[in-house]
Short mmCIF file of C-alpha atoms in Angstrom, two decimals:
data_model
loop_
_atom_site.label_atom_id
_atom_site.label_comp_id
_atom_site.label_asym_id
_atom_site.label_seq_id
_atom_site.Cartn_x
_atom_site.Cartn_y
_atom_site.Cartn_z
CA UNK A 1 0.31 0.06 -0.14
CA UNK A 2 1.37 3.49 -1.11
CA UNK A 3 1.54 5.75 2.02
CA UNK A 4 -1.94 7.22 2.62
CA UNK A 5 -1.93 10.97 3.94
CA UNK A 6 -4.74 13.07 5.41
CA UNK A 7 -3.84 15.31 2.55
CA UNK A 8 -4.89 12.48 0.00
CA UNK A 9 -8.29 12.48 1.89
CA UNK A 10 -8.98 15.97 2.04
CA UNK A 11 -8.66 15.96 -1.87
CA UNK A 12 -11.34 13.11 -1.98
CA UNK A 13 -13.89 14.83 0.44
CA UNK A 14 -12.73 13.54 3.50
CA UNK A 15 -12.64 16.72 5.79
CA UNK A 16 -13.31 15.34 8.92
CA UNK A 17 -10.10 14.60 11.78
CA UNK A 18 -11.71 11.48 13.26
CA UNK A 19 -13.25 10.15 10.05
CA UNK A 20 -9.81 10.49 8.46
CA UNK A 21 -7.62 8.84 11.15
CA UNK A 22 -10.29 5.84 11.06
CA UNK A 23 -9.58 5.53 7.37
CA UNK A 24 -6.04 5.54 7.99
CA UNK A 25 -6.02 3.13 10.47
CA UNK A 26 -8.25 0.60 8.45
CA UNK A 27 -6.21 1.00 5.44
CA UNK A 28 -2.90 0.22 7.18
CA UNK A 29 -4.20 -2.49 8.78
CA UNK A 30 -6.58 -4.46 6.18
CA UNK A 31 -5.65 -2.94 2.59
CA UNK A 32 -1.77 -3.59 2.52
CA UNK A 33 -1.99 -5.10 -0.65
CA UNK A 34 -3.64 -2.09 -2.24
CA UNK A 35 -2.05 0.10 -4.30
CA UNK A 36 -2.71 3.94 -3.33
CA UNK A 37 -4.86 4.70 -6.22
CA UNK A 38 -6.95 1.74 -5.76
CA UNK A 39 -7.57 2.42 -2.09
CA UNK A 40 -8.48 6.03 -2.88
CA UNK A 41 -10.79 4.86 -5.87
CA UNK A 42 -12.71 2.44 -3.13
CA UNK A 43 -12.73 5.31 -0.70
CA UNK A 44 -14.27 7.57 -3.42
CA UNK A 45 -16.80 4.90 -4.29
CA UNK A 46 -17.53 4.41 -0.44
CA UNK A 47 -18.40 7.95 0.13
CA UNK A 48 -20.61 8.44 -3.04
CA UNK A 49 -22.66 5.56 -1.56
CA UNK A 50 -22.19 4.47 2.17
CA UNK A 51 -25.22 2.67 2.08
CA UNK A 52 -23.99 -0.16 -0.16
CA UNK A 53 -20.36 -0.92 2.03
CA UNK A 54 -22.21 -1.33 5.52
CA UNK A 55 -22.56 -5.33 4.93
CA UNK A 56 -18.28 -5.69 3.92
CA UNK A 57 -17.11 -5.73 7.67
CA UNK A 58 -13.70 -3.98 6.13
CA UNK A 59 -15.53 -1.21 4.84
CA UNK A 60 -18.82 -0.86 7.19
CA UNK A 61 -17.02 1.16 10.09
CA UNK A 62 -15.86 3.93 7.12
CA UNK A 63 -19.47 3.64 5.81
CA UNK A 64 -21.14 3.63 9.36
CA UNK A 65 -19.07 7.19 10.03
CA UNK A 66 -19.69 8.69 6.85
CA UNK A 67 -23.50 8.18 6.97
CA UNK A 68 -23.49 9.86 10.83
CA UNK A 69 -21.47 12.75 9.28
CA UNK A 70 -23.61 13.07 6.20
CA UNK A 71 -26.50 14.06 8.65
CA UNK A 72 -24.37 17.19 9.63
CA UNK A 73 -25.27 20.01 7.51
CA UNK A 74 -22.78 21.23 5.91
CA UNK A 75 -23.38 24.78 6.24
CA UNK A 76 -26.24 26.85 7.68
CA UNK A 77 -26.91 30.64 6.86
CA UNK A 78 -27.81 32.82 9.93
CA UNK A 79 -28.88 36.66 10.12
CA UNK A 80 -28.19 39.13 12.71
CA UNK A 81 -30.34 40.17 15.67
CA UNK A 82 -32.37 43.80 15.13
CA UNK A 83 -30.89 44.87 18.36
CA UNK A 84 -27.68 44.02 20.13
CA UNK A 85 -27.62 42.11 23.53
CA UNK A 86 -26.95 43.89 26.86
CA UNK A 87 -23.32 45.12 26.72
CA UNK A 88 -21.66 47.06 29.69
CA UNK A 89 -18.43 49.12 28.58
CA UNK A 90 -16.26 50.73 31.08
CA UNK A 91 -13.84 53.68 30.67
CA UNK A 92 -15.64 54.02 27.54
CA UNK A 93 -14.50 57.88 27.20
CA UNK A 94 -10.87 56.13 26.46
CA UNK A 95 -12.12 53.70 23.60
CA UNK A 96 -11.71 54.03 20.13
CA UNK A 97 -14.87 53.98 18.32
CA UNK A 98 -13.76 51.27 15.72
CA UNK A 99 -13.59 49.14 19.21
CA UNK A 100 -16.98 49.77 20.14
CA UNK A 101 -18.37 49.30 16.59
CA UNK A 102 -16.67 45.81 16.93
CA UNK A 103 -18.19 44.70 19.90
CA UNK A 104 -21.47 46.07 18.78
CA UNK A 105 -21.37 43.64 15.89
CA UNK A 106 -20.66 41.06 18.03
CA UNK A 107 -23.66 41.32 20.24
CA UNK A 108 -26.06 41.39 17.22
CA UNK A 109 -25.04 37.54 16.67
CA UNK A 110 -27.93 34.95 17.05
CA UNK A 111 -25.66 33.19 19.66
CA UNK A 112 -24.82 36.28 21.89
CA UNK A 113 -26.33 36.52 25.19
CA UNK A 114 -24.45 39.35 26.73
CA UNK A 115 -21.41 41.47 26.06
CA UNK A 116 -18.42 43.63 28.24
CA UNK A 117 -16.12 46.01 27.13
CA UNK A 118 -12.98 46.89 29.19
CA UNK A 119 -11.06 49.82 29.77
CA UNK A 120 -8.06 48.88 27.87
CA UNK A 121 -10.56 47.95 24.56
CA UNK A 122 -8.94 48.57 21.13
CA UNK A 123 -9.37 47.33 17.67
CA UNK A 124 -8.63 43.56 17.18
CA UNK A 125 -9.32 40.65 14.68
CA UNK A 126 -13.09 39.12 15.07
CA UNK A 127 -13.73 40.67 18.80
CA UNK A 128 -11.77 43.85 19.91
CA UNK A 129 -9.32 43.37 22.27
CA UNK A 130 -11.04 43.73 25.62
CA UNK A 131 -13.94 42.43 24.49
CA UNK A 132 -16.00 40.01 26.74
CA UNK A 133 -18.86 37.82 24.88
CA UNK A 134 -21.17 35.18 26.31
CA UNK A 135 -22.73 33.09 24.16
CA UNK A 136 -25.37 30.39 23.93
CA UNK A 137 -23.82 26.92 23.09
CA UNK A 138 -21.44 27.91 20.78
CA UNK A 139 -17.84 29.00 20.58
CA UNK A 140 -16.27 31.23 18.40
CA UNK A 141 -12.60 30.33 17.54
CA UNK A 142 -11.49 34.01 16.56
CA UNK A 143 -13.43 35.68 19.18
CA UNK A 144 -10.85 33.39 21.58
CA UNK A 145 -8.14 34.58 18.97
CA UNK A 146 -4.64 33.40 17.29
CA UNK A 147 -2.64 33.04 20.52
CA UNK A 148 -4.94 30.58 22.58
CA UNK A 149 -4.29 30.55 26.56
CA UNK A 150 -1.93 33.89 26.20
CA UNK A 151 -1.32 34.50 29.86
CA UNK A 152 0.44 35.89 32.80
CA UNK A 153 2.54 34.25 35.47
CA UNK A 154 3.80 36.21 38.40
CA UNK A 155 6.43 34.35 40.79
CA UNK A 156 7.00 36.66 44.13
CA UNK A 157 10.64 35.58 45.11
CA UNK A 158 11.92 34.75 48.60
CA UNK A 159 14.54 37.99 48.85
CA UNK A 160 14.97 41.51 50.09
CA UNK A 161 13.96 44.83 48.74
CA UNK A 162 16.99 46.06 46.19
CA UNK A 163 17.74 42.32 45.16
CA UNK A 164 17.23 42.97 41.42
CA UNK A 165 19.55 46.07 41.48
CA UNK A 166 22.29 44.24 43.30
CA UNK A 167 22.20 41.23 40.94
CA UNK A 168 21.39 42.79 37.84
CA UNK A 169 24.33 41.19 35.97
CA UNK A 170 23.39 37.87 37.04
CA UNK A 171 20.01 38.64 36.28
CA UNK A 172 20.69 40.00 32.63
CA UNK A 173 23.01 36.73 32.00
CA UNK A 174 20.21 34.32 33.33
CA UNK A 175 17.44 36.14 30.86
CA UNK A 176 20.01 35.75 28.07
CA UNK A 177 20.71 32.12 28.73
CA UNK A 178 17.25 30.83 29.71
CA UNK A 179 14.63 32.42 27.71
CA UNK A 180 14.16 32.68 23.75
CA UNK A 181 11.72 34.60 21.95
CA UNK A 182 10.62 35.02 18.15
CA UNK A 183 8.71 32.63 15.78
CA UNK A 184 11.50 30.21 14.92
CA UNK A 185 14.20 28.37 17.42
CA UNK A 186 14.06 26.85 20.97
CA UNK A 187 16.12 27.00 24.01
CA UNK A 188 19.27 24.82 23.77
CA UNK A 189 18.20 22.55 26.45
CA UNK A 190 15.31 20.07 25.57
CA UNK A 191 12.41 20.97 28.18
CA UNK A 192 10.15 18.39 29.37
CA UNK A 193 6.60 18.92 30.48
CA UNK A 194 3.53 16.25 30.93
CA UNK A 195 1.61 18.23 28.36
CA UNK A 196 3.53 16.98 25.62
CA UNK A 197 2.33 13.39 26.69
CA UNK A 198 -1.48 14.68 26.16
CA UNK A 199 -3.19 12.29 24.01
CA UNK A 200 -5.22 15.00 22.35
CA UNK A 201 -2.00 15.38 20.02
CA UNK A 202 -3.15 11.77 18.58
CA UNK A 203 -6.94 12.21 19.07
CA UNK A 204 -6.84 15.19 16.51
CA UNK A 205 -5.03 14.24 13.55
CA UNK A 206 -4.26 17.41 12.50
CA UNK A 207 -2.23 18.34 15.57
CA UNK A 208 0.16 15.36 15.22
CA UNK A 209 2.34 17.27 12.58
CA UNK A 210 2.46 20.33 15.40
CA UNK A 211 3.87 18.19 17.97
CA UNK A 212 7.36 18.32 16.92
CA UNK A 213 7.46 22.37 17.00
CA UNK A 214 5.47 22.24 20.22
CA UNK A 215 8.36 20.42 21.63
CA UNK A 216 11.06 22.76 20.54
CA UNK A 217 9.08 25.96 21.21
CA UNK A 218 8.27 24.55 24.81
CA UNK A 219 9.49 27.40 27.33
CA UNK A 220 9.67 30.15 24.82
CA UNK A 221 7.96 33.20 24.51
CA UNK A 222 6.60 35.13 21.16
CA UNK A 223 7.36 38.37 19.53
CA UNK A 224 4.87 41.62 19.78
CA UNK A 225 4.19 41.94 23.42
CA UNK A 226 5.42 39.25 24.89
CA UNK A 227 7.84 39.81 27.73
CA UNK A 228 9.98 37.93 30.61
CA UNK A 229 10.86 40.85 33.47
CA UNK A 230 12.50 40.95 37.10
CA UNK A 231 11.44 44.13 39.13
CA UNK A 232 10.08 44.22 42.74
CA UNK A 233 6.26 43.84 43.74
CA UNK A 234 4.96 46.41 46.95
CA UNK A 235 2.31 43.89 48.78
CA UNK A 236 -0.14 45.73 50.15
CA UNK A 237 -1.19 45.35 53.94
CA UNK A 238 -3.94 42.79 54.25
CA UNK A 239 -3.35 41.24 50.93
CA UNK A 240 -5.38 37.92 50.09
CA UNK A 241 -1.95 36.11 49.38
CA UNK A 242 -1.56 36.28 53.21
CA UNK A 243 1.84 37.61 52.81
CA UNK A 244 3.28 40.36 54.74
CA UNK A 245 2.99 44.19 53.49
CA UNK A 246 6.75 44.76 51.86
CA UNK A 247 8.41 44.92 48.82
CA UNK A 248 10.03 41.31 47.16
CA UNK A 249 11.65 40.78 44.09
CA UNK A 250 9.32 38.91 41.39
CA UNK A 251 9.31 37.71 38.09
CA UNK A 252 6.60 38.47 35.22
CA UNK A 253 5.88 36.73 32.21
CA UNK A 254 3.73 37.38 29.50
CA UNK A 255 3.06 34.76 26.60
CA UNK A 256 0.81 32.26 24.97
CA UNK A 257 0.63 28.77 23.06
CA UNK A 258 3.05 29.57 20.21
CA UNK A 259 2.67 27.81 17.30
CA UNK A 260 0.17 25.51 18.65
CA UNK A 261 -2.34 27.92 19.43
CA UNK A 262 -2.00 29.84 16.31
CA UNK A 263 -2.12 26.73 14.02
CA UNK A 264 -5.30 25.49 15.90
CA UNK A 265 -6.90 28.85 15.53
CA UNK A 266 -6.69 29.00 11.99
CA UNK A 267 -7.98 25.53 11.14
CA UNK A 268 -10.97 25.84 13.16
CA UNK A 269 -11.88 29.28 12.31
CA UNK A 270 -11.79 28.06 8.66
CA UNK A 271 -14.08 25.21 9.48
CA UNK A 272 -16.14 27.39 11.33
CA UNK A 273 -16.47 29.79 8.14
CA UNK A 274 -17.33 27.00 5.98
CA UNK A 275 -20.22 25.75 8.17
CA UNK A 276 -21.83 28.71 9.70
CA UNK A 277 -22.43 31.25 6.94
CA UNK A 278 -22.94 35.05 8.45
CA UNK A 279 -23.28 38.43 6.50
CA UNK A 280 -19.97 39.39 5.11
CA UNK A 281 -18.41 42.22 7.47
CA UNK A 282 -18.95 39.59 10.62
CA UNK A 283 -18.10 36.46 8.92
CA UNK A 284 -14.96 36.39 11.16
CA UNK A 285 -17.06 35.77 14.12
CA UNK A 286 -18.68 32.64 12.35
CA UNK A 287 -18.45 29.94 15.43
CA UNK A 288 -19.04 25.98 16.05
CA UNK A 289 -21.93 24.22 17.64
CA UNK A 290 -20.75 23.09 21.17
CA UNK A 291 -23.02 20.00 20.10
CA UNK A 292 -21.04 19.22 17.00
CA UNK A 293 -18.13 17.34 16.40
CA UNK A 294 -15.88 20.23 15.01
CA UNK A 295 -17.25 22.15 18.67
CA UNK A 296 -16.04 19.50 20.66
CA UNK A 297 -12.80 18.88 18.80
CA UNK A 298 -11.99 22.43 18.97
CA UNK A 299 -12.84 22.87 23.15
CA UNK A 300 -10.12 19.78 23.33
CA UNK A 301 -7.53 21.27 21.17
CA UNK A 302 -8.22 24.94 22.62
CA UNK A 303 -8.01 23.53 26.36
CA UNK A 304 -4.26 21.78 25.15
CA UNK A 305 -3.30 25.17 23.71
CA UNK A 306 -4.27 26.74 27.16
CA UNK A 307 -2.22 24.01 28.91
CA UNK A 308 0.72 24.30 26.84
CA UNK A 309 0.79 28.15 27.53
CA UNK A 310 0.68 27.26 31.00
CA UNK A 311 3.51 24.90 30.55
CA UNK A 312 5.61 27.15 28.86
CA UNK A 313 5.37 29.76 31.56
CA UNK A 314 6.21 26.85 34.09
CA UNK A 315 9.43 25.98 32.49
CA UNK A 316 10.40 29.91 32.19
CA UNK A 317 9.98 30.60 35.98
CA UNK A 318 11.55 27.21 36.75
CA UNK A 319 14.64 27.58 34.59
CA UNK A 320 15.20 31.41 35.57
CA UNK A 321 14.60 30.58 39.58
CA UNK A 322 16.86 27.61 39.23
CA UNK A 323 19.76 29.43 37.22
CA UNK A 324 19.82 32.37 40.10
CA UNK A 325 19.39 29.97 42.83
CA UNK A 326 16.11 31.65 44.11
CA UNK A 327 12.65 30.40 45.21
CA UNK A 328 9.23 31.31 44.51
CA UNK A 329 7.15 32.40 47.85
CA UNK A 330 4.01 32.64 46.00
CA UNK A 331 2.78 32.09 42.19
CA UNK A 332 0.11 33.83 40.43
CA UNK A 333 -1.29 33.54 36.70
CA UNK A 334 -4.21 33.86 34.65
CA UNK A 335 -5.09 33.32 31.10
CA UNK A 336 -6.78 36.29 28.79
CA UNK A 337 -7.27 34.52 25.37
CA UNK A 338 -10.04 31.76 25.90
CA UNK A 339 -13.16 30.78 26.41
CA UNK A 340 -14.85 29.25 29.38
CA UNK A 341 -18.54 27.46 30.39
CA UNK A 342 -19.80 29.57 32.94
CA UNK A 343 -23.40 30.71 34.73
CA UNK A 344 -24.78 33.76 34.77
CA UNK A 345 -26.41 35.16 37.83
CA UNK A 346 -30.06 34.17 36.31
CA UNK A 347 -28.48 30.27 36.01
CA UNK A 348 -27.97 30.42 32.02
CA UNK A 349 -25.17 28.11 31.14
CA UNK A 350 -22.98 30.31 28.48
CA UNK A 351 -19.66 30.16 26.73
CA UNK A 352 -17.98 33.12 27.98
CA UNK A 353 -15.21 34.37 25.44
CA UNK A 354 -12.34 36.71 26.86
CA UNK A 355 -10.30 38.30 24.39
CA UNK A 356 -7.50 40.21 25.93
CA UNK A 357 -9.34 40.25 29.20
CA UNK A 358 -8.72 38.98 32.88
CA UNK A 359 -11.05 36.49 34.56
CA UNK A 360 -12.38 38.37 37.56
CA UNK A 361 -14.39 36.24 39.63
CA UNK A 362 -15.11 37.11 43.28
CA UNK A 363 -11.76 36.79 45.38
CA UNK A 364 -9.83 35.34 42.05
CA UNK A 365 -6.55 36.65 41.60
CA UNK A 366 -5.40 38.33 38.38
CA UNK A 367 -2.23 40.41 36.86
CA UNK A 368 -3.11 43.52 34.69
CA UNK A 369 0.40 44.85 33.65
CA UNK A 370 1.07 48.58 32.26
CA UNK A 371 3.80 48.92 29.78
CA UNK A 372 7.49 48.50 30.16
CA UNK A 373 8.29 51.76 32.35
CA UNK A 374 4.79 51.28 34.50
CA UNK A 375 3.40 49.31 37.00
CA UNK A 376 1.61 45.79 36.62
CA UNK A 377 -1.43 45.61 39.28
CA UNK A 378 -1.88 42.51 41.03
CA UNK A 379 -5.69 42.26 41.90
CA UNK A 380 -8.72 40.15 43.15
CA UNK A 381 -11.97 40.12 41.10
CA UNK A 382 -15.36 41.20 42.68
CA UNK A 383 -17.36 38.90 40.36
CA UNK A 384 -19.14 41.72 38.70
CA UNK A 385 -22.29 40.22 36.73
CA UNK A 386 -22.63 43.21 34.41
CA UNK A 387 -18.69 42.94 33.61
CA UNK A 388 -19.17 39.37 32.80
CA UNK A 389 -16.81 38.71 35.73
CA UNK A 390 -13.88 40.30 33.86
CA UNK A 391 -11.32 42.96 34.23
CA UNK A 392 -8.88 44.27 31.62
CA UNK A 393 -6.05 42.39 30.61
CA UNK A 394 -3.40 45.39 30.45
CA UNK A 395 -3.05 48.84 29.75
CA UNK A 396 -4.06 48.30 26.04
CA UNK A 397 -2.71 49.82 23.05
CA UNK A 398 -3.16 53.39 22.35
CA UNK A 399 -1.18 53.52 18.89
CA UNK A 400 -1.39 50.71 16.21
CA UNK A 401 2.05 49.01 15.62
CA UNK A 402 2.56 51.06 12.55
CA UNK A 403 1.98 54.55 14.38
CA UNK A 404 4.36 53.38 17.17
CA UNK A 405 7.28 52.95 14.86
CA UNK A 406 6.72 56.09 13.06
CA UNK A 407 6.57 58.21 16.29
CA UNK A 408 9.41 57.12 18.09
CA UNK A 409 13.08 56.79 17.51
CA UNK A 410 15.25 53.84 18.99
CA UNK A 411 17.32 56.68 20.45
CA UNK A 412 14.39 58.73 22.14
CA UNK A 413 12.88 55.23 23.47
CA UNK A 414 16.45 54.57 25.04
CA UNK A 415 16.51 57.98 26.40
CA UNK A 416 12.89 57.15 27.87
CA UNK A 417 13.99 53.81 29.24
CA UNK A 418 17.15 55.47 31.07
CA UNK A 419 15.11 58.22 32.96
CA UNK A 420 12.61 55.49 33.71
CA UNK A 421 15.74 53.08 35.22
CA UNK A 422 14.66 50.23 32.83
CA UNK A 423 17.35 47.57 31.64
CA UNK A 424 15.76 46.84 28.28
CA UNK A 425 17.32 43.14 26.71
CA UNK A 426 15.67 43.33 22.91
CA UNK A 427 12.64 44.86 22.44
CA UNK A 428 11.24 47.27 19.38
CA UNK A 429 9.93 50.85 19.29
CA UNK A 430 6.21 49.08 18.20
CA UNK A 431 6.20 48.62 22.15
CA UNK A 432 7.56 51.59 23.53
CA UNK A 433 5.87 52.46 26.51
CA UNK A 434 4.04 56.04 25.11
CA UNK A 435 2.20 53.01 22.53
CA UNK A 436 0.06 52.28 25.42
CA UNK A 437 -2.84 53.98 27.17
CA UNK A 438 -2.09 55.19 30.62
CA UNK A 439 -2.47 52.19 32.87
CA UNK A 440 -3.61 54.17 36.11
CA UNK A 441 -6.01 55.60 33.99
CA UNK A 442 -7.47 52.36 32.83
CA UNK A 443 -7.22 50.76 36.85
CA UNK A 444 -9.45 53.74 37.96
CA UNK A 445 -11.98 53.12 35.35
CA UNK A 446 -12.41 49.44 36.60
CA UNK A 447 -12.45 50.03 40.28
CA UNK A 448 -15.72 48.06 40.89
CA UNK A 449 -14.45 45.27 39.35
CA UNK A 450 -11.37 44.46 40.95
CA UNK A 451 -9.46 45.14 44.79
CA UNK A 452 -5.52 45.95 43.95
CA UNK A 453 -3.19 43.46 46.37
CA UNK A 454 0.54 44.76 45.10
CA UNK A 455 2.01 46.70 42.34
CA UNK A 456 5.03 45.28 40.23
CA UNK A 457 7.51 47.64 39.09
CA UNK A 458 9.64 46.32 36.28
CA UNK A 459 13.53 46.97 36.12
CA UNK A 460 15.04 44.00 33.60
CA UNK A 461 12.73 43.84 30.76
CA UNK A 462 13.55 41.04 27.78
CA UNK A 463 11.61 41.05 24.97
CA UNK A 464 11.70 39.88 21.17
CA UNK A 465 14.07 41.85 19.07
CA UNK A 466 13.07 42.11 15.19
#
């Protein structure tokens, strides 16, 4: 038998992942003596008339699966609501109208139940960054976003005030040796983590070829606004971590699920757009029904990408603390590009998409970063129903990457960083501090959503350099 590949099966109309895995499994066991062409001809016949092949035990499984599949409609067309669903906006004065407009379109989807817009909001793809959307039994891959499970992680370190300044040289060395940024390559030492043994890599055939890259990229960060930084955290009196009110060294990271999350997002957005037809200007917000095969598959894949993003942060923190001989007193972390199964106050079950928004259920910990020169806030949520139990995920961009490039020179940025006492390794003018909204204004706009437990001040920052 010639080597049968998923690509060959797609060409003859076998598009479902589980069906393709089944076909490849049966073919390699029972059709060894067929040539690849004979096999493809047979599969075309089975597909055009599956009922005729139910009696033969070798082809019955494939035919049965096909009949099952045929019942799922190939595509369905939907219109929009006449009125948007309820959506509360926080800090609306500081949000560009294009982001508000984008959120309003999402609130017109027939599956939308409620929306919320955070004060760091700006234009994104699909949903605005800072957009939160609750839907009824449906998940929108593009409302979760490309960098699935992008998240924050903070290690509060057992050490004294002034530690980062005293050991700046060693910390910079550790950052250069034990972090890696950008689309290609990985760390020198192979990283181990149980997430790499997840059965989902084998259950969804399109994930199989991505496993090698996931192994290589484990413990690394992306480009753009992803960072690894050392600084100091001022813990407030009576903080919910139960730590004394004092200033400690800390390590803060921001990154996501690397190539894995992006491949999952592309794959399932395409499936959603093929099966759920919407008016052209909202087609990116096509959804997968949670009861459908593809909806269940996306949920598995999204969860895997989230676990992988968490694993990347774990490896970064373990590697750096070990290299510097440090110990974490406490770790706080949270996702911000993800979907969750949650209940509204009226008891309705919904899927809550948080695109660049921090989960802020009652007493839940989260981290809201500013920019390289401004503080990040350690907060707990107040569980506000109007905000769908969410808060902002950062300061939010005030300028597009293009505008940031055009309005700031490298030397002006260096001066800005020197004046703020920041040591930067890598980084680009696209991420210069003036490209971001003022974190204090953004935090003030959401006082009813969060309580502040501490403030982290960056000192040594590592980012990707193009």
